[in-house]
PDB file of C-alpha atoms and ligand atoms in Angstrom:
ATOM      1  CA  MET A   1     -13.314 -11.543  15.403  1.00  0.00           C
ATOM      2  CA  GLU A   2     -10.203 -10.176  12.957  1.00  0.00           C
ATOM      3  CA  LYS A   3     -11.720  -9.937   9.380  1.00  0.00           C
ATOM      4  CA  LYS A   4     -10.948 -12.767   7.181  1.00  0.00           C
ATOM      5  CA  CYS A   5     -10.301 -12.388   3.209  1.00  0.00           C
ATOM      6  CA  LEU A   6      -8.759 -13.723   0.380  1.00  0.00           C
ATOM      7  CA  PHE A   7      -4.926 -12.851   0.963  1.00  0.00           C
ATOM      8  CA  CYS A   8      -5.616 -14.178   4.755  1.00  0.00           C
ATOM      9  CA  GLY A   9      -6.559 -17.396   2.838  1.00  0.00           C
ATOM     10  CA  ILE A  10      -3.393 -17.140   1.368  1.00  0.00           C
ATOM     11  CA  ALA A  11      -1.841 -16.562   4.678  1.00  0.00           C
ATOM     12  CA  SER A  12      -3.254 -19.171   6.094  1.00  0.00           C
ATOM     13  CA  GLY A  13      -2.571 -21.444   3.110  1.00  0.00           C
ATOM     14  CA  GLU A  14      -6.251 -22.126   2.934  1.00  0.00           C
ATOM     15  CA  VAL A  15      -6.223 -20.716  -0.763  1.00  0.00           C
ATOM     16  CA  PRO A  16      -3.387 -21.722  -2.597  1.00  0.00           C
ATOM     17  CA  ALA A  17      -0.858 -19.639  -3.780  1.00  0.00           C
ATOM     18  CA  GLN A  18       2.855 -19.793  -5.609  1.00  0.00           C
ATOM     19  CA  ARG A  19       5.231 -18.791  -2.421  1.00  0.00           C
ATOM     20  CA  VAL A  20       8.237 -17.049  -2.920  1.00  0.00           C
ATOM     21  CA  TYR A  21       9.281 -16.344   0.864  1.00  0.00           C
ATOM     22  CA  GLU A  22       7.589 -16.289   3.968  1.00  0.00           C
ATOM     23  CA  ASP A  23       8.335 -16.177   7.976  1.00  0.00           C
ATOM     24  CA  ASP A  24       6.461 -15.362  10.953  1.00  0.00           C
ATOM     25  CA  GLU A  25       5.329 -12.417  10.090  1.00  0.00           C
ATOM     26  CA  VAL A  26       5.311 -11.787   6.220  1.00  0.00           C
ATOM     27  CA  LEU A  27       4.418 -14.235   2.518  1.00  0.00           C
ATOM     28  CA  VAL A  28       5.947 -13.098  -0.399  1.00  0.00           C
ATOM     29  CA  PHE A  29       3.825 -14.929  -3.485  1.00  0.00           C
ATOM     30  CA  LYS A  30       3.306 -14.152  -6.877  1.00  0.00           C
ATOM     31  CA  ASP A  31       0.194 -12.608  -8.223  1.00  0.00           C
ATOM     32  CA  VAL A  32      -2.190 -14.399 -10.185  1.00  0.00           C
ATOM     33  CA  ASN A  33      -2.268 -11.743 -12.668  1.00  0.00           C
ATOM     34  CA  PRO A  34       1.222 -10.459 -13.440  1.00  0.00           C
ATOM     35  CA  GLN A  35       1.603  -7.563 -14.813  1.00  0.00           C
ATOM     36  CA  ALA A  36       5.213  -7.796 -15.736  1.00  0.00           C
ATOM     37  CA  PRO A  37       8.021 -10.723 -16.054  1.00  0.00           C
ATOM     38  CA  VAL A  38       8.537 -10.351 -12.173  1.00  0.00           C
ATOM     39  CA  HIS A  39       4.972  -9.572 -10.261  1.00  0.00           C
ATOM     40  CA  LEU A  40       5.098 -10.517  -6.476  1.00  0.00           C
ATOM     41  CA  LEU A  41       3.058  -9.247  -3.512  1.00  0.00           C
ATOM     42  CA  ALA A  42       4.653  -9.239  -0.247  1.00  0.00           C
ATOM     43  CA  ILE A  43       2.022  -9.117   2.574  1.00  0.00           C
ATOM     44  CA  PRO A  44       1.956  -9.165   6.657  1.00  0.00           C
ATOM     45  CA  LYS A  45       0.518 -12.505   7.603  1.00  0.00           C
ATOM     46  CA  GLU A  46      -1.713 -11.011  10.056  1.00  0.00           C
ATOM     47  CA  HIS A  47      -4.501  -8.683   8.732  1.00  0.00           C
ATOM     48  CA  VAL A  48      -3.769  -4.886   7.639  1.00  0.00           C
ATOM     49  CA  SER A  49      -6.914  -3.691   5.583  1.00  0.00           C
ATOM     50  CA  SER A  50      -4.211  -0.990   3.869  1.00  0.00           C
ATOM     51  CA  SER A  51      -1.396   1.131   4.276  1.00  0.00           C
ATOM     52  CA  ALA A  52      -3.929   4.021   5.922  1.00  0.00           C
ATOM     53  CA  ASP A  53      -4.850   1.002   8.366  1.00  0.00           C
ATOM     54  CA  VAL A  54      -1.134   0.557   9.951  1.00  0.00           C
ATOM     55  CA  LYS A  55      -1.413   0.683  13.413  1.00  0.00           C
ATOM     56  CA  ASP A  56       2.658  -0.403  14.358  1.00  0.00           C
ATOM     57  CA  PRO A  57       4.738   1.431  12.442  1.00  0.00           C
ATOM     58  CA  ALA A  58       7.562  -1.019  12.880  1.00  0.00           C
ATOM     59  CA  LEU A  59       5.153  -3.010  10.379  1.00  0.00           C
ATOM     60  CA  TRP A  60       6.428  -1.241   7.276  1.00  0.00           C
ATOM     61  CA  SER A  61      10.233  -2.161   8.433  1.00  0.00           C
ATOM     62  CA  LYS A  62       9.423  -5.578   8.433  1.00  0.00           C
ATOM     63  CA  LEU A  63       7.057  -4.956   5.176  1.00  0.00           C
ATOM     64  CA  MET A  64       9.119  -3.028   2.995  1.00  0.00           C
ATOM     65  CA  GLY A  65      12.281  -4.827   4.257  1.00  0.00           C
ATOM     66  CA  CYS A  66      11.201  -8.282   3.219  1.00  0.00           C
ATOM     67  CA  ALA A  67      10.138  -6.340  -0.282  1.00  0.00           C
ATOM     68  CA  VAL A  68      13.922  -4.782  -1.141  1.00  0.00           C
ATOM     69  CA  GLU A  69      15.903  -8.488   0.318  1.00  0.00           C
ATOM     70  CA  THR A  70      13.351 -10.565  -2.113  1.00  0.00           C
ATOM     71  CA  ALA A  71      13.928  -7.983  -4.925  1.00  0.00           C
ATOM     72  CA  HIS A  72      17.898  -8.349  -3.824  1.00  0.00           C
ATOM     73  CA  ARG A  73      17.533 -12.107  -3.236  1.00  0.00           C
ATOM     74  CA  LEU A  74      16.124 -11.999  -7.067  1.00  0.00           C
ATOM     75  CA  GLY A  75      19.680 -10.278  -8.202  1.00  0.00           C
ATOM     76  CA  LEU A  76      16.803  -7.187  -9.278  1.00  0.00           C
ATOM     77  CA  ASP A  77      19.049  -4.620  -7.726  1.00  0.00           C
ATOM     78  CA  ASP A  78      21.044  -3.278 -10.613  1.00  0.00           C
ATOM     79  CA  GLU A  79      18.112  -3.385 -13.293  1.00  0.00           C
ATOM     80  CA  GLY A  80      15.466  -1.945 -10.841  1.00  0.00           C
ATOM     81  CA  TYR A  81      12.273  -2.604  -9.716  1.00  0.00           C
ATOM     82  CA  ARG A  82       9.259  -1.100  -9.117  1.00  0.00           C
ATOM     83  CA  LEU A  83       6.978  -0.983  -5.442  1.00  0.00           C
ATOM     84  CA  VAL A  84       3.580   0.058  -5.416  1.00  0.00           C
ATOM     85  CA  ILE A  85       1.093   0.078  -2.875  1.00  0.00           C
ATOM     86  CA  ASN A  86      -2.682   0.685  -3.715  1.00  0.00           C
ATOM     87  CA  CYS A  87      -4.332   2.445  -0.893  1.00  0.00           C
ATOM     88  CA  GLY A  88      -8.186   2.328  -1.605  1.00  0.00           C
ATOM     89  CA  THR A  89     -10.144   1.699  -4.329  1.00  0.00           C
ATOM     90  CA  ARG A  90      -9.320   5.340  -6.533  1.00  0.00           C
ATOM     91  CA  ALA A  91      -5.694   4.828  -6.359  1.00  0.00           C
ATOM     92  CA  GLY A  92      -6.659   0.722  -7.879  1.00  0.00           C
ATOM     93  CA  GLN A  93      -6.563  -1.242  -4.561  1.00  0.00           C
ATOM     94  CA  THR A  94      -9.529  -4.188  -4.787  1.00  0.00           C
ATOM     95  CA  VAL A  95      -7.952  -6.089  -2.370  1.00  0.00           C
ATOM     96  CA  PHE A  96      -8.215  -5.116   1.235  1.00  0.00           C
ATOM     97  CA  HIS A  97      -5.518  -6.593   3.018  1.00  0.00           C
ATOM     98  CA  LEU A  98      -1.799  -4.125   2.814  1.00  0.00           C
ATOM     99  CA  HIS A  99       0.250  -5.747   0.080  1.00  0.00           C
ATOM    100  CA  VAL A 100       3.387  -4.098  -1.436  1.00  0.00           C
ATOM    101  CA  HIS A 101       3.698  -5.624  -5.352  1.00  0.00           C
ATOM    102  CA  LEU A 102       6.649  -5.986  -6.465  1.00  0.00           C
ATOM    103  CA  MET A 103       7.284  -5.607 -10.186  1.00  0.00           C
ATOM    104  CA  ALA A 104      10.090  -5.932 -12.957  1.00  0.00           C
ATOM    105  CA  GLY A 105      11.577  -7.035 -16.020  1.00  0.00           C
ATOM    106  CA  ARG A 106      10.285  -4.474 -17.802  1.00  0.00           C
ATOM    107  CA  SER A 107      10.337  -0.967 -18.420  1.00  0.00           C
ATOM    108  CA  PHE A 108       7.270   0.863 -16.263  1.00  0.00           C
ATOM    109  CA  HIS A 109       6.089   4.887 -17.772  1.00  0.00           C
ATOM    110  CA  TRP A 110       6.206   7.671 -14.836  1.00  0.00           C
ATOM    111  CA  PRO A 111       3.804   8.891 -14.035  1.00  0.00           C
ATOM    112  CA  PRO A 112       1.656   5.556 -13.648  1.00  0.00           C
ATOM    113  CA  GLY A 113      -1.890   5.764 -14.939  1.00  0.00           C
TER     114      GLY A 113
HETATM  115  P1  AMP B   1      -4.589  -4.491  -5.758  1.00  0.00           P
HETATM  116  O1  AMP B   1      -5.163  -4.224  -7.178  1.00  0.00           O
HETATM  117  O2  AMP B   1      -3.358  -3.143  -5.384  1.00  0.00           O
HETATM  118  O3  AMP B   1      -5.360  -4.250  -4.709  1.00  0.00           O
HETATM  119  O4  AMP B   1      -3.875  -5.570  -6.003  1.00  0.00           O
HETATM  120  C1  AMP B   1      -3.988  -7.083  -6.334  1.00  0.00           C
HETATM  121  C2  AMP B   1      -3.158  -7.842  -6.890  1.00  0.00           C
HETATM  122  O5  AMP B   1      -3.783  -9.120  -6.116  1.00  0.00           O
HETATM  123  C3  AMP B   1      -3.632  -7.702  -8.313  1.00  0.00           C
HETATM  124  O6  AMP B   1      -2.743  -7.593  -9.081  1.00  0.00           O
HETATM  125  C4  AMP B   1      -4.166  -8.904  -8.492  1.00  0.00           C
HETATM  126  O7  AMP B   1      -3.832  -9.941  -9.592  1.00  0.00           O
HETATM  127  C5  AMP B   1      -3.773 -10.044  -7.104  1.00  0.00           C
HETATM  128  N1  AMP B   1      -4.691 -10.917  -6.510  1.00  0.00           N
HETATM  129  C6  AMP B   1      -5.856 -11.141  -6.560  1.00  0.00           C
HETATM  130  N2  AMP B   1      -6.019 -12.894  -6.185  1.00  0.00           N
HETATM  131  C7  AMP B   1      -4.839 -13.244  -5.940  1.00  0.00           C
HETATM  132  C8  AMP B   1      -4.542 -14.553  -5.880  1.00  0.00           C
HETATM  133  N3  AMP B   1      -5.780 -15.734  -5.419  1.00  0.00           N
HETATM  134  N4  AMP B   1      -3.643 -14.726  -5.951  1.00  0.00           N
HETATM  135  C9  AMP B   1      -2.241 -14.132  -5.915  1.00  0.00           C
HETATM  136  N5  AMP B   1      -2.364 -12.603  -6.787  1.00  0.00           N
HETATM  137  C10 AMP B   1      -4.076 -12.665  -6.914  1.00  0.00           C
HETATM  138 ZN1   ZN B   2      -6.725 -10.500   5.311  1.00  0.00          ZN
END
């Protein structure tokens, strides 16, 4: 049995979220604790714990393509945006279902903290 988690619950609709885009394989929704004026999360609907656990490289094309296309549709190409994946506790991952943060609407520092 595949492990179920918070974002599996959002993907299935059991846990409410502000959905921005979805298709059969991916979902984009608003982060509940936004760190920028635009802060969205793109996830595969299938449970994958982290970037280290991706088995099918085609998932990257689908997930990152979805994040970039969402940014494009929101008109963010010119002002810019940041895509972030935290892998593992030490990198700041708190929800162990792979997700891409899409953040925009302010300036971002480099290197990140
Ligand atoms: P990370 O720390 O990279 O694992 O990111 C997890 C993100 O999930 C954080 O930015 C949280 O604010 C966000 N988050 C946690 N619970 C929810 C929820 N129920 N709906 C939307 N976003 C959430
Ligand atoms: Zn999950």
